[in-house]
Amino acid sequence: MCGIVGIVGNTPVAERLVDALKRLEYRGYDSAGVATIHDGAMDRRRAEGKLFNLEKKLSDEPLPGQIGIAHTRWATHGVPNETNAHPHFVDGIAVVHNGIIENFSEIKDDLIAEGACFTTQTDTEVVAQLIAKYRRQGLDNRAAMLAMLNRVTGAFALVVMFKDDPDTIMAARFGPPLAVGFGKGEMFLGSDAIALSPFTNEIAYLEDGDCAIVDHRGAEIVDFSGKPVVRKHQISQATAFMVDKGNHRHFMEKEIYEQPEVISHALAHYVDFATNTVKPVDSAIDFKALRGLAISACGTAYLAGLVGKYWFERYARLPVEIDVASEFRYREMPLSKDQAALFISQSGETADTLASLRYCKDSGLKIGAIVNVSESTIAREADAVFPILAGPEIGVASTKAFTCQLAVMASLAISAGKARGTINAAEEKQLVQSLIEMPRIMSQVLHSIQPQLETLSRDLSKFKDVLYLGRGTSYPLAMEGALKLKEISYIHAEGYAAGELKHGPIALIDENMPVIVIAPHDRFFEKTVSNMQEVAARGGRIIFITDEKGASASKLETMATIVLPNVPELIAPMVFSLPIQLLAYHTAVFMGTDVDQPRNLAKSVTVE
Ligand code: F6R
């Protein structure tokens, strides 16, 4: 999604703005731009594609000026070219925007009827055109900004600069996040605290309906009617080291290899390593009293939630209703107060997940948030926050956040089972013990399977379609494997419940479509092997991801068998995530795609 930065500085800002944009690259973008004001003139540089194109333009034609705004654009309305790149200029007004102005078409028609001339295909341009119109009607900059905010609808984070006021930047939020940073005699605006981390760690997050007027002296925050509001200053934990790849080729690779370490941190928050018991959880959610749990999330976080459903139902006998957030929010699902709702989000800013949260909140449910960014909107609006402590995930394809989400949910399912009396003390100890052993096992697996997966990836890259199969908790994992492969290698892949094979997908089986079967030697193993037989009988090629027991129990011929250690059933989804992540990663590297920023994808999806 788009990234936004603004600086009211005491020294030239263009280079610092681009540096801040680099820290927002992880969000995904397809063009970028910078504007500054210098000696009464407002100027901009914009470029299609990656930031080095913008840097090249800036080095050929530098932009002086101690005040400026900048943007990385993830196209929604209008193709990703230089004309549509932000900042947009209209009559001495510069605007950058993240989100969607939903009524832009109606506003645009009105403005055109009044004689306005549009130069881009974007929804954003109406913001600049509206402010310009209100100024022509005699309003000052602040009043024109507020009038515009009362006219537009949709989701937006906006930052606006005025040529005739080179000491002020205005910003507004309704939906996508926006942070104000307080420096020494300088002020900053950014889509998140990571963007601002080298400048300041003193941050205030704007809330929906806030408009900030920022100058050298500080920030005045008002609501859209102009009434002052107060937003708490906080010290952000974000630091600039977060954008370091270390010795790895890609952030995704670094994040895959970080998993044992970050999962240990996450577990330390939820379980007591000395007594093999779960620590008490936030009392805002009383698992004992619950009749059911509603879970919602998007993409990989949703698939983590699906694994969680198996655990909450099995270990805590707690019925779980789960749906992708884009459906959940509109399903008009009957909910009752004896249910709680859990929302899973790495970024904590995903628009559909946030909307589902608000739907449940309005229905009176207690809200739990499983998030990586504990200062995020979803965390702030929840009753109980369950941090996954994965550290910043920069690669667009989620890896360590997924396994940390699983680790947290496994701990919560044990806590819920303990509170509800569905697991006894001995079972709790055994389950927690398996979680504690998991980072060590993951570490071993990461180092042992790498060479085999690298070779296998070369073979996999020759295919156009791949099917993933699994049963039980391996079914969501099959979907996650397919999602990872398609999003970074662009190979078409689908994940299915192994038992569904014969209800349709079996028609596709031939030697051109490898079938990746995820099957630890668990309660479902024999049944999954029967499904593999069905694939083999039709000439399908099988890549078998199993454990030592599974490998010796199956006599089927495979294209490759990846053998992991035998592990307790609870931790299998985390351990088996590693080969599916590495397989996708190496296939993408082999195919030469942009692994960390795959085409068309955004890290933080703040629009519907
Ligand atoms: C896929 C991926 C996405 C995200 C989804 C939700 O690798 O990363 O599917 O999981 O966009 O994002 P969050 O977790 O930030 O709500």
Coordinates of C-alpha atoms and ligand atoms in Angstrom, one line a residue:
M1 CA 0.0 0.0 0.0
C2 CA 1.0 3.6 -0.5
G3 CA 3.6 5.1 1.9
I4 CA 3.6 8.7 3.1
V5 CA 6.2 10.9 4.6
G6 CA 6.4 14.6 5.4
I7 CA 9.1 16.8 7.0
V8 CA 9.0 20.3 8.3
G9 CA 12.8 20.6 8.7
N10 CA 15.7 22.9 9.5
T11 CA 18.0 21.4 6.8
P12 CA 17.3 20.2 3.3
V13 CA 14.7 17.4 3.3
A14 CA 14.7 15.7 -0.1
E15 CA 17.3 13.0 0.7
R16 CA 15.7 12.3 4.1
L17 CA 12.3 12.0 2.5
V18 CA 13.6 9.3 0.1
D19 CA 15.4 7.5 3.0
A20 CA 12.1 7.4 4.8
L21 CA 10.4 6.1 1.7
K22 CA 12.9 3.3 1.6
R23 CA 11.8 2.2 5.0
L24 CA 8.2 2.1 3.6
E25 CA 9.2 0.0 0.6
Y26 CA 8.1 -3.1 2.3
R27 CA 4.5 -2.0 1.9
G28 CA 4.7 -2.5 -1.8
Y29 CA 4.5 0.3 -4.5
D30 CA 4.9 0.9 -8.2
S31 CA 5.9 4.6 -8.4
A32 CA 7.2 7.3 -6.1
G33 CA 7.5 11.1 -5.8
V34 CA 8.8 14.0 -3.7
A35 CA 7.8 17.6 -3.5
T36 CA 9.5 20.5 -1.6
I37 CA 9.1 24.2 -1.3
H38 CA 12.2 26.5 -1.8
D39 CA 12.4 30.2 -2.2
G40 CA 8.6 30.5 -2.7
A41 CA 8.5 27.8 -5.4
M42 CA 7.0 24.4 -5.1
D43 CA 8.6 21.7 -7.2
R44 CA 8.5 17.9 -7.5
R45 CA 10.2 14.8 -8.9
R46 CA 8.3 11.7 -9.7
A47 CA 9.2 8.4 -11.2
E48 CA 7.5 5.1 -12.2
G49 CA 8.9 1.9 -10.7
K50 CA 11.4 1.5 -7.9
L51 CA 12.9 4.3 -5.7
F52 CA 16.3 4.2 -7.5
N53 CA 14.5 5.8 -10.5
L54 CA 13.4 8.6 -8.3
E55 CA 16.8 8.9 -6.8
K56 CA 18.3 9.2 -10.3
K57 CA 15.9 12.0 -11.1
L58 CA 16.8 13.8 -7.9
S59 CA 20.5 13.4 -8.5
D60 CA 20.1 14.8 -12.1
E61 CA 17.8 17.6 -10.9
P62 CA 18.1 18.1 -7.1
L63 CA 15.2 19.5 -5.1
P64 CA 16.3 22.1 -2.5
G65 CA 14.0 23.0 0.3
Q66 CA 13.6 22.4 4.1
I67 CA 10.0 21.4 3.9
G68 CA 8.6 18.5 1.8
I69 CA 6.3 15.6 1.4
A70 CA 6.9 12.2 -0.4
H71 CA 5.0 9.2 -1.4
T72 CA 5.3 5.6 -2.7
R73 CA 2.2 4.7 -4.7
W74 CA 0.5 1.4 -4.9
A75 CA -1.9 2.0 -7.8
T76 CA -5.7 1.7 -7.2
H77 CA -7.2 4.3 -9.6
G78 CA -5.1 4.9 -12.7
V79 CA -2.1 3.0 -14.1
P80 CA 1.2 3.3 -12.3
N81 CA 2.9 5.9 -14.4
E82 CA 4.6 9.2 -13.7
T83 CA 1.5 11.3 -14.3
N84 CA -0.5 9.4 -11.7
A85 CA 2.4 9.4 -9.2
H86 CA 2.0 11.6 -6.2
P87 CA 2.4 14.4 -5.0
H88 CA -0.4 15.9 -7.1
F89 CA -0.2 19.6 -7.7
V90 CA -3.2 21.9 -8.2
D91 CA -2.9 25.7 -7.8
G92 CA 0.0 25.7 -5.3
I93 CA -1.4 22.8 -3.3
A94 CA 0.5 19.5 -3.1
V95 CA -1.2 16.3 -1.9
V96 CA -0.1 12.7 -1.1
H97 CA -2.7 10.1 -0.2
N98 CA -3.0 6.5 0.9
G99 CA -6.4 4.9 0.6
I100 CA -9.4 5.4 -1.6
I101 CA -11.7 8.4 -2.0
E102 CA -14.9 6.5 -2.6
N103 CA -17.0 9.4 -3.8
F104 CA -14.2 10.8 -6.1
S105 CA -16.2 10.2 -9.3
E106 CA -19.2 12.2 -8.2
I107 CA -16.9 15.0 -6.9
K108 CA -14.9 15.0 -10.1
D109 CA -18.0 15.3 -12.2
D110 CA -19.2 18.3 -10.1
L111 CA -15.7 20.0 -10.3
I112 CA -15.5 19.4 -14.1
A113 CA -18.9 20.9 -14.5
E114 CA -17.6 23.9 -12.6
G115 CA -14.7 24.2 -15.0
A116 CA -11.9 22.3 -13.2
C117 CA -9.3 20.6 -15.4
F118 CA -8.0 17.2 -14.2
T119 CA -4.6 16.0 -15.3
T120 CA -4.5 12.5 -13.7
Q121 CA -6.7 9.4 -13.5
T122 CA -6.4 9.2 -9.8
D123 CA -9.0 9.6 -7.1
T124 CA -6.5 11.6 -5.1
E125 CA -6.6 14.6 -7.5
V126 CA -10.1 15.5 -6.3
V127 CA -8.5 16.3 -2.9
A128 CA -6.2 19.0 -4.3
Q129 CA -8.9 20.2 -6.6
L130 CA -11.4 20.6 -3.8
I131 CA -9.0 22.5 -1.5
A132 CA -8.2 24.8 -4.5
K133 CA -11.9 25.4 -5.1
Y134 CA -12.6 26.2 -1.4
R135 CA -9.6 28.6 -1.4
R136 CA -10.9 30.3 -4.5
Q137 CA -14.2 30.8 -2.5
G138 CA -12.2 32.7 0.1
L139 CA -11.4 30.1 2.8
D140 CA -7.9 30.1 4.3
N141 CA -5.8 26.9 4.0
R142 CA -7.0 25.4 7.2
A143 CA -10.6 26.0 6.5
A144 CA -10.3 24.8 3.0
M145 CA -8.6 21.6 4.3
L146 CA -11.4 21.0 6.7
A147 CA -14.1 21.7 4.1
M148 CA -12.4 19.1 1.8
L149 CA -12.4 16.6 4.6
N150 CA -16.1 17.1 5.1
R151 CA -16.8 16.5 1.4
V152 CA -14.8 13.3 0.7
T153 CA -15.8 9.9 1.9
G154 CA -13.8 6.6 2.0
A155 CA -10.5 5.6 3.6
F156 CA -7.6 8.0 3.5
A157 CA -4.4 9.2 5.1
L158 CA -3.7 12.6 3.5
V159 CA -0.7 14.9 3.7
V160 CA -1.0 18.4 2.1
M161 CA 1.5 21.2 1.6
F162 CA 0.8 24.8 0.5
K163 CA 3.1 26.9 -1.6
D164 CA 2.0 30.0 0.1
D165 CA 2.7 28.6 3.6
P166 CA 6.2 27.1 3.6
D167 CA 6.2 26.4 7.3
T168 CA 3.2 24.1 7.5
I169 CA 2.1 20.6 6.5
M170 CA -1.5 19.4 7.1
A171 CA -2.4 15.8 7.5
A172 CA -5.6 13.9 8.1
R173 CA -6.6 10.3 8.8
F174 CA -9.7 8.3 8.2
G175 CA -8.7 4.7 7.9
P176 CA -5.1 4.1 6.9
P177 CA -2.6 4.9 9.6
L178 CA -0.6 8.1 10.0
A179 CA 1.9 9.0 12.7
V180 CA 3.2 12.5 13.7
G181 CA 6.8 12.5 14.8
F182 CA 8.2 15.1 17.2
G183 CA 11.9 16.1 16.6
K184 CA 14.1 18.9 17.9
G185 CA 12.8 21.9 16.2
E186 CA 11.6 19.7 13.3
M187 CA 8.4 17.8 12.8
F188 CA 7.6 14.6 10.8
L189 CA 4.7 12.7 9.4
G190 CA 4.8 9.1 8.3
S191 CA 2.7 6.1 7.5
D192 CA 4.4 4.3 10.4
A193 CA 7.0 4.7 13.1
I194 CA 9.5 2.7 11.1
A195 CA 9.6 5.4 8.4
L196 CA 10.4 8.0 11.0
S197 CA 12.7 6.0 13.2
P198 CA 16.0 7.7 12.3
F199 CA 14.4 11.1 12.9
T200 CA 12.6 10.6 16.1
N201 CA 11.0 8.0 18.3
E202 CA 8.5 10.4 19.9
I203 CA 5.2 9.6 18.1
A204 CA 1.6 10.5 18.3
Y205 CA -0.8 8.4 16.1
L206 CA -3.7 10.2 14.5
E207 CA -7.1 8.6 15.1
D208 CA -9.8 8.4 12.5
G209 CA -11.4 11.8 12.0
D210 CA -8.2 13.7 13.0
C211 CA -6.6 16.6 11.1
A212 CA -3.1 17.7 12.2
I213 CA -1.6 21.1 11.4
V214 CA 2.1 20.6 11.7
D215 CA 4.8 23.3 11.8
H216 CA 8.2 23.8 13.5
R217 CA 6.6 24.4 16.8
G218 CA 4.7 21.2 17.0
A219 CA 1.3 19.7 15.9
E220 CA -2.1 21.0 16.5
I221 CA -4.7 18.2 16.2
V222 CA -8.4 19.0 15.5
D223 CA -11.3 16.9 14.4
F224 CA -12.9 17.5 11.0
S225 CA -15.1 20.2 12.5
G226 CA -12.0 22.0 13.8
K227 CA -12.5 21.2 17.5
P228 CA -9.1 20.5 19.3
V229 CA -8.4 16.8 20.2
V230 CA -5.5 15.5 22.3
R231 CA -3.4 12.5 21.2
K232 CA -1.0 10.8 23.5
H233 CA 2.7 11.0 22.7
Q234 CA 4.4 7.6 22.9
I235 CA 7.9 6.4 22.6
S236 CA 8.1 4.1 19.6
Q237 CA 10.1 0.9 19.7
A238 CA 10.8 1.1 16.0
T239 CA 14.4 1.5 15.1
A240 CA 16.3 1.9 11.8
F241 CA 18.1 -1.4 12.1
M242 CA 14.9 -3.0 11.0
V243 CA 15.7 -2.6 7.4
D244 CA 18.9 -4.5 7.5
K245 CA 19.1 -7.8 5.6
G246 CA 22.1 -9.0 7.5
N247 CA 23.9 -11.7 5.5
H248 CA 20.8 -12.7 3.6
R249 CA 20.0 -12.1 0.0
H250 CA 16.4 -11.1 0.8
F251 CA 14.4 -10.1 3.8
M252 CA 12.2 -13.1 3.2
E253 CA 15.2 -15.4 3.6
K254 CA 16.3 -13.6 6.7
E255 CA 12.8 -13.8 8.2
I256 CA 12.6 -17.5 7.4
Y257 CA 15.8 -18.2 9.3
E258 CA 14.9 -15.9 12.2
Q259 CA 11.9 -18.1 13.1
P260 CA 13.4 -20.2 15.8
E261 CA 14.6 -17.1 17.6
V262 CA 11.5 -15.0 17.3
I263 CA 9.2 -17.9 18.2
S264 CA 11.3 -18.3 21.4
H265 CA 10.6 -14.7 22.2
A266 CA 6.9 -15.1 21.5
L267 CA 6.7 -18.2 23.6
A268 CA 8.5 -16.6 26.5
H269 CA 5.6 -14.2 26.7
Y270 CA 3.0 -16.9 26.9
V271 CA 4.5 -19.9 28.6
D272 CA 6.7 -20.5 31.7
F273 CA 9.8 -22.4 30.6
A274 CA 10.6 -23.5 34.2
T275 CA 7.3 -25.1 35.0
N276 CA 6.0 -26.1 31.5
T277 CA 2.8 -24.2 32.1
V278 CA 1.0 -21.4 30.3
K279 CA 1.2 -18.0 31.8
P280 CA -2.1 -16.3 32.7
V281 CA -3.6 -14.5 29.7
D282 CA -5.2 -11.0 29.5
S283 CA -8.3 -11.3 31.7
A284 CA -10.4 -9.2 29.3
I285 CA -11.2 -12.4 27.5
D286 CA -12.6 -15.0 29.9
F287 CA -12.2 -18.3 28.0
K288 CA -14.0 -20.2 30.7
A289 CA -17.2 -18.3 30.2
L290 CA -17.2 -18.4 26.4
R291 CA -19.7 -20.3 24.3
G292 CA -17.8 -19.7 21.1
L293 CA -15.1 -17.9 19.4
A294 CA -15.2 -15.9 16.1
I295 CA -12.0 -15.5 14.2
S296 CA -11.3 -13.3 11.3
A297 CA -8.3 -12.2 9.3
C298 CA -7.0 -12.0 5.7
G299 CA -4.5 -14.0 3.6
T300 CA -1.8 -15.8 5.5
A301 CA -3.2 -14.5 8.8
Y302 CA -6.5 -16.1 8.0
L303 CA -4.8 -19.4 7.3
A304 CA -3.1 -19.1 10.7
G305 CA -6.6 -18.6 12.1
L306 CA -7.8 -21.8 10.4
V307 CA -5.1 -23.8 12.1
G308 CA -6.1 -22.1 15.4
K309 CA -9.7 -23.3 14.9
Y310 CA -8.5 -26.9 14.9
W311 CA -6.7 -26.2 18.2
F312 CA -9.4 -24.2 20.0
E313 CA -11.9 -26.9 19.1
R314 CA -9.7 -29.8 20.0
Y315 CA -8.0 -28.6 23.2
A316 CA -10.6 -26.2 24.6
R317 CA -13.8 -27.7 23.1
L318 CA -14.6 -24.1 22.0
P319 CA -16.6 -23.9 18.8
V320 CA -14.9 -21.5 16.3
E321 CA -16.6 -19.5 13.5
I322 CA -14.0 -18.3 11.1
D323 CA -14.1 -16.4 7.9
V324 CA -11.9 -14.2 5.7
A325 CA -12.4 -10.6 6.9
S326 CA -13.6 -9.3 3.6
E327 CA -16.6 -11.7 3.9
F328 CA -17.0 -11.6 7.6
R329 CA -17.6 -7.9 7.7
Y330 CA -20.6 -8.1 5.4
R331 CA -22.1 -11.5 6.4
E332 CA -24.4 -9.9 9.0
M333 CA -23.4 -12.9 11.2
P334 CA -25.6 -13.2 14.3
L335 CA -23.2 -12.9 17.2
S336 CA -23.9 -13.1 20.9
K337 CA -22.1 -11.6 23.9
D338 CA -21.0 -15.1 25.2
Q339 CA -18.7 -15.3 22.2
A340 CA -15.4 -13.5 21.9
A341 CA -13.8 -12.4 18.7
L342 CA -10.1 -12.8 17.7
F343 CA -8.5 -10.9 14.9
I344 CA -5.2 -11.9 13.5
S345 CA -3.1 -9.3 11.6
Q346 CA 0.7 -8.9 11.2
S347 CA 0.4 -5.2 10.4
G348 CA -2.6 -4.5 12.6
E349 CA -3.9 -2.2 9.9
T350 CA -5.6 -4.4 7.4
A351 CA -8.8 -2.6 6.4
D352 CA -11.1 -5.6 6.2
T353 CA -9.9 -7.1 9.5
L354 CA -10.3 -3.8 11.2
A355 CA -13.9 -3.4 9.8
S356 CA -14.7 -7.0 11.1
L357 CA -13.3 -6.0 14.5
R358 CA -15.6 -3.0 14.6
Y359 CA -18.6 -5.1 13.6
C360 CA -17.9 -7.5 16.5
K361 CA -17.3 -4.6 18.9
D362 CA -20.6 -3.0 18.0
S363 CA -22.3 -6.4 18.7
G364 CA -20.8 -6.2 22.2
L365 CA -18.2 -9.0 21.9
K366 CA -14.9 -8.8 23.7
I367 CA -12.1 -8.4 21.2
G368 CA -8.7 -10.1 21.2
A369 CA -6.0 -9.0 18.7
I370 CA -3.2 -11.2 17.7
V371 CA -0.8 -8.6 16.1
N372 CA 2.8 -8.0 15.4
V373 CA 2.6 -4.2 15.5
S374 CA 1.4 -3.5 19.0
E375 CA 0.9 0.2 18.3
S376 CA -1.4 -0.6 15.4
T377 CA -5.0 0.4 15.0
I378 CA -6.3 -3.2 15.5
A379 CA -4.3 -3.4 18.7
R380 CA -5.5 -0.1 20.0
E381 CA -9.1 -1.0 19.4
A382 CA -9.0 -4.4 21.0
D383 CA -9.8 -5.3 24.6
A384 CA -6.9 -7.8 24.8
V385 CA -3.8 -7.7 22.8
F386 CA -1.8 -10.9 22.2
P387 CA 1.5 -9.7 20.6
I388 CA 3.3 -12.2 18.4
L389 CA 6.7 -10.5 18.9
A390 CA 8.0 -11.5 15.5
G391 CA 9.9 -8.3 15.0
P392 CA 9.4 -6.2 11.8
E393 CA 8.4 -8.4 8.9
I394 CA 9.7 -6.6 5.8
G395 CA 9.3 -9.2 3.1
V396 CA 5.8 -8.8 1.6
A397 CA 5.2 -12.6 1.8
S398 CA 4.5 -13.4 5.4
T399 CA 6.7 -16.1 7.0
K400 CA 7.8 -15.5 10.6
A401 CA 4.6 -13.7 11.4
F402 CA 2.7 -16.8 10.3
T403 CA 4.6 -19.2 12.6
C404 CA 4.6 -16.7 15.5
Q405 CA 0.8 -16.3 15.0
L406 CA 0.5 -20.1 15.2
A407 CA 2.8 -20.2 18.3
V408 CA 0.6 -17.6 20.1
M409 CA -2.6 -19.4 19.1
A410 CA -1.3 -22.7 20.3
S411 CA -0.5 -21.1 23.7
L412 CA -3.9 -19.5 23.8
A413 CA -5.7 -22.8 23.0
I414 CA -3.8 -24.5 25.8
S415 CA -4.8 -21.6 28.2
A416 CA -8.4 -21.8 27.0
G417 CA -8.4 -25.6 27.5
K418 CA -6.9 -25.2 31.0
A419 CA -9.5 -22.5 31.9
R420 CA -12.4 -24.7 30.6
G421 CA -11.1 -27.8 32.3
T422 CA -10.8 -29.7 29.0
I423 CA -7.1 -30.4 29.5
N424 CA -5.6 -31.5 32.7
A425 CA -2.3 -30.4 34.3
A426 CA -0.4 -33.3 32.8
E427 CA -1.7 -32.6 29.3
E428 CA -0.9 -28.9 29.8
K429 CA 2.7 -29.8 30.7
Q430 CA 3.1 -32.1 27.8
L431 CA 1.7 -29.6 25.3
V432 CA 3.8 -26.7 26.7
Q433 CA 6.9 -28.9 26.7
S434 CA 6.4 -29.6 23.0
L435 CA 6.1 -25.8 22.3
I436 CA 9.3 -25.2 24.3
E437 CA 11.2 -27.8 22.2
M438 CA 9.9 -26.3 19.0
P439 CA 12.5 -23.5 18.3
R440 CA 15.4 -26.1 18.6
I441 CA 13.7 -28.5 16.2
M442 CA 12.9 -25.7 13.8
S443 CA 16.6 -24.6 13.8
Q444 CA 17.7 -28.2 13.0
V445 CA 15.2 -28.5 10.2
L446 CA 16.1 -25.2 8.6
H447 CA 19.7 -26.3 8.4
S448 CA 19.1 -29.8 7.3
I449 CA 16.6 -29.3 4.5
Q450 CA 18.0 -26.3 2.7
P451 CA 20.2 -28.1 0.1
Q452 CA 17.5 -30.6 -0.9
L453 CA 14.9 -27.8 -1.3
E454 CA 17.2 -25.7 -3.4
T455 CA 17.6 -28.5 -5.9
L456 CA 14.0 -29.4 -5.8
S457 CA 13.0 -25.7 -6.5
R458 CA 14.9 -25.9 -9.8
D459 CA 12.6 -28.7 -10.9
L460 CA 9.5 -27.0 -9.5
S461 CA 10.2 -23.8 -11.4
K462 CA 9.6 -25.7 -14.7
F463 CA 5.9 -26.2 -13.9
K464 CA 3.0 -23.9 -14.5
D465 CA 0.6 -25.3 -11.9
V466 CA 1.1 -27.0 -8.6
L467 CA -1.4 -28.6 -6.2
Y468 CA -0.9 -28.8 -2.4
L469 CA -2.8 -31.3 -0.3
G470 CA -3.2 -31.8 3.4
R471 CA -5.6 -33.0 6.1
G472 CA -6.3 -31.7 9.6
T473 CA -4.0 -28.8 10.4
S474 CA -2.0 -29.7 7.3
Y475 CA -4.9 -28.5 5.2
P476 CA -4.5 -24.8 6.0
L477 CA -0.8 -25.4 5.6
A478 CA -1.5 -26.7 2.1
M479 CA -3.3 -23.5 1.3
E480 CA -0.5 -21.4 2.8
G481 CA 2.1 -23.4 0.7
A482 CA 0.1 -22.6 -2.4
L483 CA -0.3 -18.9 -1.4
K484 CA 3.4 -18.5 -0.8
L485 CA 4.4 -20.2 -4.1
K486 CA 2.0 -18.2 -6.2
E487 CA 2.7 -14.8 -4.6
I488 CA 6.4 -14.8 -5.0
S489 CA 7.1 -17.2 -7.9
Y490 CA 3.9 -16.4 -9.9
I491 CA 3.4 -20.2 -10.5
H492 CA -0.3 -21.0 -10.2
A493 CA -0.9 -23.1 -7.1
E494 CA -3.9 -24.3 -5.2
G495 CA -4.2 -25.8 -1.7
Y496 CA -6.9 -28.4 -1.1
A497 CA -8.1 -30.6 1.7
A498 CA -6.7 -34.0 0.7
G499 CA -10.2 -35.6 1.0
E500 CA -11.5 -33.1 -1.5
L501 CA -9.2 -34.3 -4.3
K502 CA -11.7 -36.8 -5.7
H503 CA -14.5 -34.2 -5.7
G504 CA -13.0 -32.2 -8.5
P505 CA -9.2 -31.4 -8.6
I506 CA -8.3 -35.0 -9.5
A507 CA -9.4 -34.1 -13.0
L508 CA -6.3 -32.0 -13.3
I509 CA -3.8 -34.7 -12.3
D510 CA -1.2 -35.5 -14.9
E511 CA 2.6 -35.4 -15.2
N512 CA 2.5 -31.7 -15.7
M513 CA 1.1 -30.8 -12.3
P514 CA 3.2 -31.8 -9.3
V515 CA 1.2 -32.5 -6.2
I516 CA 2.8 -31.5 -2.9
V517 CA 1.5 -33.6 -0.1
I518 CA 2.0 -32.4 3.5
A519 CA 1.5 -35.4 5.8
P520 CA 3.2 -35.8 9.1
H521 CA 2.6 -39.3 10.6
D522 CA -0.5 -38.2 12.5
R523 CA -4.0 -39.5 13.0
F524 CA -4.8 -38.7 9.3
F525 CA -1.7 -40.2 7.8
E526 CA -3.2 -43.4 6.3
K527 CA -6.0 -41.4 4.8
T528 CA -3.7 -38.9 3.1
V529 CA -1.6 -41.8 1.8
S530 CA -4.8 -43.2 0.1
N531 CA -5.2 -39.8 -1.6
M532 CA -1.6 -40.0 -2.7
Q533 CA -2.3 -43.4 -4.2
E534 CA -5.1 -41.8 -6.2
V535 CA -2.6 -39.2 -7.5
A536 CA 0.1 -41.9 -8.3
A537 CA -2.5 -44.0 -10.1
R538 CA -3.1 -41.2 -12.5
G539 CA 0.5 -40.5 -13.3
G540 CA 0.8 -37.5 -11.0
R541 CA 4.2 -36.5 -9.6
I542 CA 4.3 -36.3 -5.9
I543 CA 6.5 -34.2 -3.7
F544 CA 6.0 -35.7 -0.2
I545 CA 6.6 -33.6 2.9
T546 CA 6.5 -36.0 5.8
D547 CA 8.4 -37.1 8.9
E548 CA 10.6 -40.1 9.6
K549 CA 7.7 -42.4 10.5
G550 CA 5.7 -41.2 7.5
A551 CA 8.7 -41.8 5.1
S552 CA 9.2 -45.3 6.2
A553 CA 5.5 -46.1 6.3
S554 CA 4.8 -45.0 2.7
K555 CA 6.0 -47.1 -0.2
L556 CA 4.9 -44.8 -2.9
E557 CA 7.3 -43.6 -5.6
T558 CA 7.7 -39.8 -5.4
M559 CA 9.4 -37.0 -7.3
A560 CA 11.0 -36.0 -4.0
T561 CA 10.4 -36.9 -0.3
I562 CA 11.3 -34.3 2.3
V563 CA 11.8 -35.9 5.6
L564 CA 11.4 -33.9 8.8
P565 CA 11.9 -35.2 12.3
N566 CA 9.0 -36.8 14.1
V567 CA 7.4 -34.1 16.2
P568 CA 4.4 -33.9 18.5
E569 CA 1.1 -33.1 16.7
L570 CA 0.7 -29.7 18.2
I571 CA 3.9 -28.3 16.8
A572 CA 3.8 -30.0 13.3
P573 CA 2.2 -26.9 11.6
M574 CA 5.0 -24.7 12.6
V575 CA 7.7 -27.2 11.8
F576 CA 6.1 -28.1 8.4
S577 CA 5.8 -24.4 7.5
L578 CA 9.6 -24.3 7.0
P579 CA 9.8 -26.6 3.9
I580 CA 6.9 -24.9 2.3
Q581 CA 8.3 -21.4 2.9
L582 CA 11.8 -22.5 1.6
L583 CA 10.4 -24.2 -1.4
A584 CA 8.5 -21.1 -2.5
Y585 CA 11.5 -18.9 -1.7
H586 CA 14.1 -20.9 -3.6
T587 CA 11.7 -21.4 -6.6
A588 CA 11.2 -17.6 -6.7
V589 CA 14.9 -16.9 -6.4
F590 CA 15.6 -19.4 -9.2
M591 CA 13.0 -17.7 -11.4
G592 CA 14.5 -14.3 -10.7
T593 CA 11.3 -12.6 -9.4
D594 CA 11.3 -9.7 -6.9
V595 CA 11.1 -11.9 -3.9
D596 CA 10.7 -9.2 -1.2
Q597 CA 8.3 -7.0 -3.2
P598 CA 6.4 -9.3 -5.5
R599 CA 4.4 -7.6 -8.3
N600 CA 1.0 -6.1 -7.4
L601 CA 1.3 -7.0 -3.7
A602 CA 1.3 -4.7 -0.7
K603 CA 2.5 -5.5 2.8
S604 CA -0.1 -3.5 4.6
V605 CA -3.5 -3.6 2.9
T606 CA -5.2 -0.5 4.2
V607 CA -7.9 -0.4 1.5
E608 CA -10.9 -2.7 0.9
Ligands
F6R1 C1 0.8 -13.4 2.3 C2 0.5 -12.2 3.1 C3 -0.9 -11.7 3.1 C4 -1.2 -11.1 4.5 C5 -2.6 -10.4 4.5 C6 -3.0 -9.9 5.9 O1 2.1 -13.8 2.4 O2 1.4 -11.7 3.8 O3 -1.8 -12.6 2.7 O4 -1.2 -12.2 5.4 O5 -2.5 -9.3 3.6 O6 -2.1 -9.0 6.4 P1 -2.0 -8.6 7.9 O7 -1.6 -9.9 8.6 O8 -1.1 -7.5 8.0 O9 -3.4 -8.3 8.3

